[in-house]
Coordinates of C-alpha atoms in Angstrom, one line a residue:
M9 CA 63.8 -72.4 32.8
K10 CA 61.6 -72.4 29.8
K11 CA 59.8 -69.3 31.2
L12 CA 63.0 -67.4 31.2
A13 CA 64.2 -68.7 27.8
K14 CA 61.2 -67.3 26.0
F15 CA 62.3 -63.7 26.9
L16 CA 65.4 -64.3 24.7
R17 CA 63.3 -64.8 21.5
P18 CA 63.0 -61.0 20.6
F19 CA 66.9 -60.8 20.8
R20 CA 67.7 -63.7 18.5
M21 CA 69.2 -61.4 15.8
P22 CA 71.5 -59.5 18.2
I23 CA 72.6 -62.8 19.7
I24 CA 73.3 -64.4 16.3
F25 CA 75.2 -61.2 15.4
V26 CA 77.2 -61.4 18.6
L27 CA 78.0 -65.1 17.9
L28 CA 79.3 -64.2 14.4
L29 CA 81.4 -61.3 15.8
V30 CA 82.9 -63.4 18.6
F31 CA 83.7 -66.1 16.0
L32 CA 85.5 -63.6 13.8
Q33 CA 87.3 -62.2 16.9
T34 CA 88.4 -65.7 17.9
L35 CA 89.7 -66.4 14.4
S36 CA 91.7 -63.2 14.6
D37 CA 93.2 -64.1 17.9
L38 CA 94.1 -67.6 16.7
Y39 CA 95.6 -66.4 13.5
L40 CA 97.9 -63.7 15.1
P41 CA 100.4 -66.2 16.7
T42 CA 100.8 -68.0 13.3
L43 CA 101.7 -64.7 11.6
M44 CA 104.1 -63.9 14.4
S45 CA 105.7 -67.4 13.9
D46 CA 106.1 -66.6 10.2
I47 CA 107.8 -63.3 10.9
I48 CA 110.3 -64.9 13.3
D49 CA 111.1 -68.0 11.2
N50 CA 111.0 -66.5 7.7
G51 CA 111.7 -62.8 8.3
V52 CA 113.9 -62.3 11.3
V53 CA 116.1 -65.4 10.8
N54 CA 116.7 -64.5 7.1
G55 CA 116.9 -60.8 7.7
D56 CA 114.1 -60.2 5.1
I57 CA 112.9 -56.7 6.1
P58 CA 110.2 -56.3 3.3
Y59 CA 108.7 -59.7 4.4
I60 CA 108.6 -58.5 8.0
W61 CA 106.9 -55.2 7.0
K62 CA 104.4 -57.2 4.8
I63 CA 103.4 -59.7 7.4
G64 CA 103.6 -57.1 10.2
G65 CA 101.1 -54.9 8.3
F66 CA 98.8 -57.8 7.8
M67 CA 99.0 -58.6 11.5
L68 CA 98.0 -55.0 12.3
L69 CA 95.0 -55.4 9.9
V70 CA 94.0 -58.7 11.6
A71 CA 94.4 -57.2 15.0
A72 CA 92.3 -54.1 14.0
G73 CA 89.6 -56.4 12.7
G74 CA 89.6 -58.4 15.9
M75 CA 89.3 -55.1 17.9
I76 CA 86.4 -53.9 15.9
C77 CA 84.6 -57.2 16.2
S78 CA 85.3 -57.1 20.0
I79 CA 83.8 -53.6 20.4
L80 CA 80.7 -54.5 18.3
A81 CA 80.2 -57.8 20.2
S82 CA 80.4 -55.9 23.5
F83 CA 77.8 -53.4 22.3
F84 CA 75.3 -55.9 20.9
S85 CA 75.7 -58.3 23.9
A86 CA 75.1 -55.3 26.3
K87 CA 72.1 -54.3 24.2
A88 CA 70.6 -57.8 24.2
A89 CA 71.3 -58.3 27.9
T90 CA 69.8 -55.0 29.1
G91 CA 66.7 -55.5 26.8
F92 CA 66.3 -59.0 28.3
G93 CA 66.5 -57.6 31.8
R94 CA 63.9 -54.9 30.9
D95 CA 61.4 -57.3 29.5
L96 CA 61.9 -59.7 32.4
R97 CA 61.3 -57.0 35.0
E98 CA 58.2 -56.0 33.1
R99 CA 56.9 -59.6 33.0
V100 CA 57.7 -60.2 36.7
F101 CA 55.9 -57.0 37.7
S102 CA 52.9 -57.9 35.6
Q103 CA 52.8 -61.4 37.1
V104 CA 53.0 -60.0 40.6
E105 CA 50.0 -57.8 39.8
T106 CA 47.9 -60.9 39.1
F107 CA 48.7 -62.4 42.5
S108 CA 46.0 -62.7 45.1
Q109 CA 46.7 -61.8 48.8
T110 CA 47.5 -65.5 49.3
E111 CA 50.6 -65.3 47.1
F112 CA 51.7 -62.1 48.7
D113 CA 51.4 -63.7 52.1
Q114 CA 53.4 -66.7 50.8
L115 CA 56.3 -64.8 49.2
S116 CA 56.5 -61.7 51.3
T117 CA 57.0 -58.1 50.0
A118 CA 60.7 -58.0 50.8
S119 CA 61.4 -61.2 48.8
L120 CA 59.3 -59.9 45.8
I121 CA 61.4 -56.6 45.7
T122 CA 64.7 -58.6 45.8
R123 CA 63.5 -60.9 43.0
T124 CA 62.4 -58.0 40.8
T125 CA 65.6 -56.0 41.3
N126 CA 68.7 -57.9 42.5
D127 CA 67.9 -61.3 41.1
I128 CA 67.1 -60.0 37.7
M129 CA 70.3 -57.9 37.7
Q130 CA 72.3 -61.1 38.5
V131 CA 70.7 -63.0 35.6
Q132 CA 71.2 -60.0 33.3
N133 CA 74.9 -59.6 34.1
V134 CA 75.6 -63.3 33.6
F135 CA 73.7 -63.4 30.3
M136 CA 75.9 -60.5 29.0
M137 CA 79.0 -62.3 30.2
M138 CA 77.9 -65.6 28.6
L139 CA 77.4 -63.9 25.3
R140 CA 81.0 -62.7 25.4
I141 CA 83.0 -65.2 27.5
M142 CA 81.0 -68.4 27.4
L143 CA 80.9 -68.3 23.6
M144 CA 84.4 -67.2 23.1
A145 CA 86.2 -69.4 25.6
P146 CA 85.2 -72.8 24.1
M147 CA 86.0 -71.6 20.6
M148 CA 89.3 -70.3 21.8
A149 CA 90.2 -73.5 23.7
I150 CA 89.2 -75.8 20.8
G151 CA 90.9 -73.6 18.2
G152 CA 94.0 -73.2 20.3
I153 CA 94.3 -77.0 20.7
I154 CA 94.0 -77.5 16.9
M155 CA 96.5 -74.8 16.2
A156 CA 98.9 -76.2 18.9
L157 CA 98.7 -79.7 17.4
S158 CA 99.5 -78.2 13.9
K159 CA 102.7 -76.7 15.4
D160 CA 103.9 -79.8 17.3
T161 CA 101.9 -82.9 18.1
K162 CA 104.3 -84.4 20.7
L163 CA 104.6 -81.2 22.7
S164 CA 100.8 -80.9 22.7
L165 CA 100.7 -84.0 24.9
I166 CA 101.4 -81.6 27.8
F167 CA 97.7 -80.5 27.6
V168 CA 96.7 -84.1 28.6
V169 CA 98.1 -83.3 32.1
I170 CA 97.2 -79.6 32.3
L171 CA 93.6 -79.5 31.2
P172 CA 92.3 -82.2 33.6
M173 CA 94.0 -80.3 36.4
L174 CA 92.3 -77.0 35.5
A175 CA 88.9 -78.7 35.0
G176 CA 89.2 -80.5 38.4
T177 CA 90.1 -77.3 40.2
I178 CA 87.1 -75.5 38.8
F179 CA 84.8 -78.3 39.7
L180 CA 86.0 -78.7 43.3
I181 CA 85.8 -75.0 44.1
A182 CA 82.4 -74.5 42.4
R183 CA 81.0 -77.5 44.2
K184 CA 81.8 -75.8 47.6
G185 CA 80.6 -72.3 46.6
I186 CA 77.3 -73.0 44.8
P187 CA 75.2 -73.9 48.0
L188 CA 76.3 -70.7 49.6
F189 CA 74.9 -68.5 46.8
K190 CA 71.3 -69.6 47.6
E191 CA 71.9 -68.5 51.2
I192 CA 73.2 -65.1 50.1
Q193 CA 69.9 -64.4 48.2
K194 CA 67.8 -65.4 51.2
K195 CA 69.9 -63.2 53.5
I196 CA 69.5 -60.3 51.0
D197 CA 65.7 -60.9 51.4
N198 CA 66.2 -60.6 55.2
V199 CA 68.2 -57.4 55.0
N200 CA 65.5 -55.9 52.7
R201 CA 62.7 -57.0 55.1
V202 CA 64.4 -55.4 58.2
L203 CA 65.3 -52.2 56.2
R204 CA 61.7 -52.0 54.9
E205 CA 60.2 -52.4 58.3
K206 CA 62.6 -49.8 59.7
L207 CA 61.7 -47.2 57.0
I208 CA 58.0 -47.8 57.2
G209 CA 57.9 -47.7 61.0
V210 CA 60.4 -45.0 61.6
R211 CA 58.0 -42.8 63.5
V212 CA 57.0 -45.6 65.9
I213 CA 60.7 -46.6 66.3
R214 CA 61.6 -43.0 67.3
S215 CA 58.5 -42.5 69.5
F216 CA 59.4 -45.6 71.5
N217 CA 63.1 -44.8 71.5
R218 CA 64.0 -48.1 69.8
V219 CA 66.5 -46.7 67.4
G220 CA 69.4 -48.6 69.1
Y221 CA 67.4 -51.9 69.0
E222 CA 66.6 -51.5 65.3
E223 CA 70.3 -50.7 64.6
K224 CA 71.3 -53.9 66.3
R225 CA 68.6 -55.9 64.4
F226 CA 69.9 -54.4 61.1
D227 CA 73.5 -55.0 62.0
Q228 CA 72.7 -58.6 62.8
A229 CA 71.0 -59.2 59.4
N230 CA 73.8 -57.2 57.6
S231 CA 76.6 -59.1 59.4
D232 CA 74.9 -62.4 58.6
L233 CA 74.9 -61.5 54.9
T234 CA 78.5 -60.2 55.1
E235 CA 79.8 -63.3 56.7
T236 CA 78.2 -65.6 54.1
T237 CA 79.4 -63.4 51.3
I238 CA 83.0 -63.3 52.6
K239 CA 82.9 -67.1 53.1
V240 CA 81.8 -67.7 49.5
N241 CA 84.3 -65.1 48.1
K242 CA 87.1 -66.8 50.0
I243 CA 86.3 -70.1 48.3
M244 CA 86.0 -68.5 44.9
A245 CA 89.1 -66.3 45.4
A246 CA 91.2 -69.5 45.8
M247 CA 90.4 -70.3 42.2
M248 CA 92.5 -67.6 40.5
P249 CA 95.8 -68.2 42.4
V250 CA 95.5 -72.0 41.8
M251 CA 94.7 -71.4 38.1
M252 CA 97.7 -69.0 37.7
L253 CA 100.0 -71.4 39.5
I254 CA 99.0 -74.1 37.0
L255 CA 99.4 -71.6 34.2
N256 CA 102.9 -70.6 35.2
F257 CA 104.1 -74.2 35.7
S258 CA 102.6 -75.0 32.3
S259 CA 104.6 -72.2 30.7
I260 CA 107.8 -73.5 32.3
A261 CA 107.1 -77.1 31.1
I262 CA 106.3 -75.8 27.6
V263 CA 109.5 -73.8 27.4
W264 CA 111.6 -76.7 28.9
F265 CA 110.3 -79.4 26.6
G266 CA 110.0 -77.0 23.6
G267 CA 113.7 -76.1 24.1
L268 CA 114.5 -79.8 23.9
R269 CA 112.5 -80.1 20.7
I270 CA 114.3 -77.2 19.1
D271 CA 117.7 -78.6 20.2
Q272 CA 116.7 -81.9 18.4
G273 CA 115.8 -79.9 15.3
S274 CA 112.2 -81.0 15.5
M275 CA 110.8 -77.5 16.0
E276 CA 111.5 -73.9 15.0
V277 CA 111.8 -71.0 17.4
G278 CA 108.9 -69.2 15.9
D279 CA 106.7 -72.3 16.2
L280 CA 107.6 -72.6 19.9
M281 CA 106.6 -68.9 20.4
A282 CA 103.3 -69.5 18.6
F283 CA 102.8 -72.7 20.7
I284 CA 103.3 -70.8 23.9
Q285 CA 100.7 -68.2 22.7
Y286 CA 98.2 -71.0 21.9
A287 CA 98.8 -72.6 25.3
M288 CA 98.2 -69.2 27.0
Q289 CA 95.0 -68.8 24.9
I290 CA 93.8 -72.3 25.9
M291 CA 94.5 -71.8 29.6
F292 CA 93.1 -68.2 29.7
S293 CA 89.9 -69.4 28.1
L294 CA 89.6 -71.9 30.9
I295 CA 90.3 -69.1 33.4
M296 CA 87.6 -67.1 31.8
V297 CA 85.2 -70.0 32.2
S298 CA 86.3 -70.3 35.9
M299 CA 85.4 -66.6 36.3
M300 CA 82.0 -67.4 35.0
F301 CA 81.7 -70.2 37.5
V302 CA 81.9 -67.5 40.2
M303 CA 78.8 -65.7 38.7
I304 CA 76.8 -68.6 37.3
P305 CA 75.9 -70.3 40.6
R306 CA 74.4 -67.1 42.1
A307 CA 72.6 -66.3 38.8
Q308 CA 71.3 -69.9 38.8
V309 CA 69.8 -69.3 42.2
S310 CA 68.4 -66.0 41.1
A311 CA 66.9 -67.6 37.9
V312 CA 65.2 -70.3 40.0
R313 CA 63.7 -67.6 42.3
I314 CA 62.5 -65.5 39.3
N315 CA 61.1 -68.6 37.6
E316 CA 59.2 -69.4 40.8
I317 CA 57.3 -66.1 40.3
L318 CA 56.7 -66.7 36.6
T319 CA 55.3 -70.2 37.1
M320 CA 53.3 -69.4 40.2
E321 CA 49.6 -69.2 39.4
S322 CA 47.2 -67.1 41.5
V323 CA 44.6 -69.1 43.4
I324 CA 42.1 -66.3 42.3
K325 CA 41.5 -67.0 38.6
N326 CA 39.2 -65.5 36.1
P327 CA 36.5 -68.0 35.0
E328 CA 36.9 -69.3 31.5
N329 CA 33.3 -68.5 30.7
S330 CA 32.4 -65.5 32.9
K331 CA 28.7 -64.7 33.3
R332 CA 27.2 -61.5 31.8
A333 CA 26.0 -58.7 34.1
T334 CA 22.4 -58.8 35.0
Q335 CA 19.8 -56.0 35.2
Q336 CA 20.4 -56.0 39.0
K337 CA 22.9 -53.4 40.3
G338 CA 24.5 -53.5 43.7
Y339 CA 22.8 -56.6 45.2
V340 CA 25.1 -58.5 47.5
E341 CA 24.1 -61.8 49.2
F342 CA 26.2 -64.0 51.6
Q343 CA 24.9 -67.6 51.5
N344 CA 26.3 -69.7 54.4
V345 CA 29.8 -68.3 53.9
T346 CA 32.8 -69.8 55.8
F347 CA 36.4 -68.8 55.2
Y348 CA 39.7 -70.1 56.5
Y349 CA 43.0 -68.2 56.0
P350 CA 45.6 -70.5 54.4
G351 CA 47.1 -72.7 57.1
A352 CA 44.6 -71.6 59.8
E353 CA 43.1 -74.2 62.1
S354 CA 39.9 -72.3 62.8
P355 CA 37.7 -70.2 60.4
A356 CA 38.0 -66.4 60.3
I357 CA 34.3 -66.2 59.7
S358 CA 31.7 -69.0 59.6
H359 CA 28.1 -69.6 58.4
I360 CA 27.5 -65.9 57.4
N361 CA 24.1 -65.3 55.9
F362 CA 22.6 -61.9 54.9
E363 CA 21.5 -59.8 51.9
A364 CA 22.2 -56.2 51.1
K365 CA 20.3 -54.1 48.5
P366 CA 20.9 -50.8 46.7
G367 CA 20.0 -47.8 48.8
E368 CA 20.8 -49.6 52.1
I369 CA 23.7 -49.1 54.5
T370 CA 25.0 -52.3 56.1
A371 CA 27.2 -51.7 59.0
I372 CA 29.5 -54.4 60.4
I373 CA 30.7 -54.1 64.0
G374 CA 32.4 -56.3 66.5
G375 CA 35.4 -56.8 68.7
T376 CA 39.0 -57.0 67.5
G377 CA 39.6 -60.1 65.4
S378 CA 35.9 -60.9 65.0
G379 CA 36.3 -61.0 61.2
K380 CA 34.9 -57.7 60.1
S381 CA 37.6 -56.8 57.6
T382 CA 37.8 -60.4 56.4
L383 CA 34.1 -60.3 55.5
L384 CA 34.6 -57.1 53.5
N385 CA 37.7 -58.4 51.7
L386 CA 35.7 -61.4 50.4
I387 CA 33.4 -59.2 48.3
P388 CA 36.0 -58.0 45.8
R389 CA 37.4 -61.5 45.8
F390 CA 40.7 -60.8 47.4
Y391 CA 40.3 -64.3 48.8
D392 CA 38.0 -67.1 47.8
V393 CA 35.5 -68.4 50.2
T394 CA 36.2 -71.9 51.7
D395 CA 32.5 -72.8 51.8
G396 CA 29.2 -71.3 50.7
K397 CA 29.0 -68.5 48.2
I398 CA 28.8 -64.8 47.7
L399 CA 26.4 -63.4 45.1
V400 CA 26.7 -60.0 43.5
D401 CA 23.7 -59.1 41.3
G402 CA 22.6 -62.7 41.6
I403 CA 25.8 -64.2 40.2
D404 CA 28.4 -66.0 42.2
I405 CA 31.5 -63.8 42.4
R406 CA 33.6 -66.7 41.2
D407 CA 31.7 -66.6 37.9
W408 CA 32.3 -62.8 37.4
D409 CA 35.2 -61.5 35.3
L410 CA 37.5 -60.0 38.0
E411 CA 37.9 -56.6 36.2
E412 CA 34.1 -56.3 35.8
L413 CA 33.4 -57.3 39.4
R414 CA 35.9 -54.9 40.9
G415 CA 34.7 -52.2 38.5
K416 CA 31.4 -52.3 40.4
I417 CA 33.2 -51.7 43.8
G418 CA 34.6 -48.6 45.4
F419 CA 36.9 -49.8 48.2
V420 CA 38.4 -47.8 51.0
P421 CA 40.8 -50.1 52.9
Q422 CA 41.6 -50.1 56.5
K423 CA 45.2 -49.1 55.8
N424 CA 44.9 -46.3 53.2
S425 CA 47.5 -46.0 50.5
L426 CA 48.3 -42.9 48.5
F427 CA 50.7 -42.9 45.6
T428 CA 53.5 -40.6 44.6
G429 CA 52.0 -37.8 42.4
T430 CA 49.6 -35.0 42.8
I431 CA 46.3 -35.1 44.8
A432 CA 44.5 -35.0 41.4
D433 CA 46.5 -38.0 40.2
N434 CA 45.6 -40.0 43.3
L435 CA 41.9 -39.1 42.9
R436 CA 41.9 -40.1 39.2
F437 CA 43.2 -43.5 40.4
G438 CA 39.5 -44.2 40.9
K439 CA 38.5 -42.7 37.5
E440 CA 41.2 -41.9 34.9
D441 CA 39.1 -39.5 32.9
A442 CA 37.6 -37.6 35.8
T443 CA 36.9 -33.9 35.1
E444 CA 37.9 -31.0 37.4
A445 CA 34.2 -30.6 38.4
E446 CA 34.0 -34.3 39.3
L447 CA 37.2 -34.0 41.4
K448 CA 35.9 -31.0 43.3
R449 CA 32.5 -32.7 43.9
A450 CA 34.2 -35.8 45.3
I451 CA 36.4 -33.8 47.7
D452 CA 33.4 -31.7 48.8
I453 CA 31.5 -34.9 49.8
A454 CA 34.7 -36.3 51.5
Q455 CA 35.0 -33.1 53.5
A456 CA 38.5 -32.6 52.0
T457 CA 37.9 -29.2 50.3
E458 CA 39.1 -27.1 53.2
F459 CA 42.5 -28.6 53.8
I460 CA 43.2 -28.9 50.0
Q461 CA 42.4 -25.2 49.5
E462 CA 44.9 -24.3 52.2
M463 CA 47.6 -26.0 50.2
K464 CA 49.4 -23.6 47.8
K465 CA 48.9 -25.8 44.7
G466 CA 45.5 -27.2 45.7
L467 CA 44.7 -30.3 43.7
N468 CA 48.1 -30.1 42.1
T469 CA 49.9 -30.5 45.4
E470 CA 52.5 -33.3 45.4
I471 CA 51.8 -36.3 47.7
A472 CA 55.0 -37.8 49.1
Q473 CA 55.6 -41.6 48.9
G474 CA 53.0 -43.3 51.1
G475 CA 51.2 -40.0 51.8
T476 CA 53.6 -39.0 54.6
N477 CA 53.0 -35.3 54.0
V478 CA 49.3 -35.5 55.0
S479 CA 47.7 -36.5 58.3
G480 CA 45.9 -39.7 58.9
G481 CA 42.5 -38.0 58.7
Q482 CA 43.4 -36.2 55.5
K483 CA 44.7 -39.4 54.0
Q484 CA 41.4 -41.1 54.9
R485 CA 39.3 -38.4 53.3
L486 CA 41.4 -38.5 50.1
A487 CA 40.9 -42.3 50.0
I488 CA 37.2 -41.8 50.4
A489 CA 37.1 -39.2 47.7
R490 CA 39.0 -41.6 45.4
A491 CA 36.2 -44.2 45.9
I492 CA 33.4 -41.6 45.5
I493 CA 34.7 -40.3 42.2
R494 CA 34.3 -43.8 40.7
K495 CA 30.6 -43.8 41.3
P496 CA 30.5 -47.5 42.1
E497 CA 27.5 -49.7 42.6
I498 CA 28.9 -51.1 45.9
Y499 CA 30.9 -49.0 48.5
L500 CA 33.1 -50.8 50.9
F501 CA 34.4 -48.7 53.8
D502 CA 36.7 -50.7 56.0
D503 CA 37.1 -48.7 59.2
S504 CA 37.5 -45.6 57.0
F505 CA 36.3 -43.0 59.5
S506 CA 38.4 -43.9 62.5
A507 CA 40.9 -41.0 62.0
L508 CA 38.1 -38.4 61.7
D509 CA 36.8 -36.3 64.5
F510 CA 33.1 -36.8 65.4
K511 CA 32.0 -33.6 63.7
T512 CA 33.8 -34.4 60.4
D513 CA 32.6 -38.0 60.6
A514 CA 29.0 -36.9 61.0
K515 CA 29.2 -34.3 58.1
L516 CA 30.9 -36.9 55.8
R517 CA 28.3 -39.6 56.4
A518 CA 25.5 -37.1 55.9
A519 CA 27.0 -36.0 52.6
L520 CA 27.5 -39.7 51.6
K521 CA 23.8 -40.5 52.1
G522 CA 22.9 -38.2 49.2
E523 CA 25.7 -39.6 47.0
T524 CA 24.9 -43.3 47.7
K525 CA 21.1 -43.4 47.4
E526 CA 21.3 -45.9 44.6
A527 CA 24.3 -47.8 45.8
T528 CA 24.9 -50.6 48.3
V529 CA 27.1 -49.4 51.2
F530 CA 29.1 -51.5 53.6
I531 CA 30.7 -49.8 56.6
V532 CA 33.1 -51.6 59.0
A533 CA 33.5 -49.4 62.1
Q534 CA 34.6 -49.5 65.7
R535 CA 32.5 -46.4 66.7
V536 CA 28.9 -46.9 67.6
S537 CA 28.1 -43.4 66.5
T538 CA 29.2 -44.3 62.9
V539 CA 26.9 -47.3 62.6
M540 CA 23.8 -46.1 64.6
D541 CA 21.9 -44.8 61.6
A542 CA 22.6 -47.8 59.4
D543 CA 19.7 -49.7 57.8
R544 CA 21.2 -53.0 59.0
I545 CA 23.9 -53.6 61.6
I546 CA 25.6 -57.0 61.6
V547 CA 27.3 -57.8 64.9
L548 CA 30.2 -60.3 64.6
D549 CA 31.6 -62.3 67.5
E550 CA 34.5 -64.7 66.9
G551 CA 33.7 -64.9 63.2
K552 CA 30.0 -65.6 63.7
I553 CA 26.9 -63.4 63.4
A554 CA 25.8 -62.5 67.0
G555 CA 23.0 -60.3 65.8
V556 CA 21.4 -58.5 62.8
G557 CA 19.1 -55.5 63.0
K558 CA 18.9 -51.8 63.7
H559 CA 20.5 -50.0 66.6
R560 CA 17.4 -49.9 68.9
E561 CA 16.5 -53.5 68.1
L562 CA 20.0 -54.8 68.8
L563 CA 20.2 -53.0 72.1
Q564 CA 17.4 -55.2 73.3
T565 CA 18.2 -58.5 71.6
C566 CA 22.0 -58.7 71.2
E567 CA 24.2 -58.8 74.3
V568 CA 27.4 -58.4 72.4
Y569 CA 26.2 -55.2 70.8
H570 CA 24.9 -53.9 74.1
E571 CA 28.3 -54.4 75.6
I572 CA 30.0 -52.5 72.7
V573 CA 27.5 -49.6 73.0
S574 CA 27.9 -49.5 76.8
S575 CA 31.7 -49.3 76.5
Q576 CA 31.4 -46.2 74.3
L577 CA 28.3 -44.3 75.4
S578 CA 26.9 -43.3 78.7
E579 CA 23.5 -44.6 80.0
E580 CA 21.9 -41.2 79.1
E581 CA 23.2 -41.4 75.5
I582 CA 22.0 -45.0 75.2
G583 CA 18.6 -44.2 76.8

């Protein structure tokens, strides 16, 4: 837990201040029964009214001081805990941003969301409770025992029976409850996953009339979580009645044996009243600890899950001594590249060799699952190659600084993502300081000007979360404009024209030719019409290169390419 502990360092002073305030509050609470004992034994018994007023006034001052300390301790503990939660969330978010696709596949998006929100909240709440209760309870218990011994040593022997009973009860109940808290967090992950899938796929669910099925699936995940939560709460709920039972029987025993001590003349009435107060303080401090045991196991599980993120290192790392950029710009070369996805038995692509230069368009085509997107995703180093190497400007991409490497690339993914904000904000995701003229030029090339002008606010139109208020074709064109505005050395278009009609597709590619004259362009496509004019077409079949060449050449030499073309074009169009 060292990773979590370091987030407490900035809050050392508030924590120390809380410790001091809690200590003063505890002294106040421990001193009040002694003052009450003095009033009864020396004031009430003797009928000394001035003495009662004097000590009573002092009691009020002590109580007021304790109250002020309690308020301040609550304020500073809340401030330290919320600050700790804020910094921890920020660090977890930053750590997740460094993860490669491998780590995302391993942890899952739903689990990462739960860990960043619910898990951190669990730890934050327990930290705040610990500052107040876990610090106060031991001091109260130890102080109460000392003060009780000072009142009557023999009567204090009753704690030898009571305290082990209380501690044993806490231990047995916590032992049964702790394993269930880990299950609860996993089941929250599952509820998040089902809910997230339902929200993202709501259109598909409705179109296939699967609302009822999804409701049953969510109900099952929700019921599973509810049952486990009820089970653990039943176990923990047994703690309070048992503790109160022990507490009440203890009070009866103290009054009984205390009465005998008074009858023998070994104890004053005021001392017995004070002794009862100290006994209550001791036992209530243990009850407060038992309440913490309800929260600590769950927070412990959450802390382990958070720590797992903080200690997890990305398999994609920046080299310690990254190589400097060369005079070459946009040169990409695959040298006998083979790649396996983690845990896969067969390679996604194998023995890939080709070279792409600036001013050239390299198209990649093939059947579903042939490795087209995988090949493209290796260039920005989303994954590391298993064998062979990829060179960018003559340097192995594993020797590039990641930020510098990806700064050379304009990437349009297969599944386009737009972010909440205006159209201009989304375009500036590619270049933060882009001018209005640059934005307009980019949308002109991406054939997005017409539909943007039809919107009331133009470039200042708000994009809904996930881009749900624009069509698939509009979303693709905005994503293409976002890449264009960056003016990269290497363009990666991963099936980025699939949602466009043929006319818009042709106009966009024609406009792109003028923009990308000095850049290296990679296009993954399913349409033959999109790749026909490419300088080089790479045909993939089951992860291997089945042919490389231009359209006419491949029609004669590559059977796989001929089959793809025949499935899309008529004999007249081919001829």
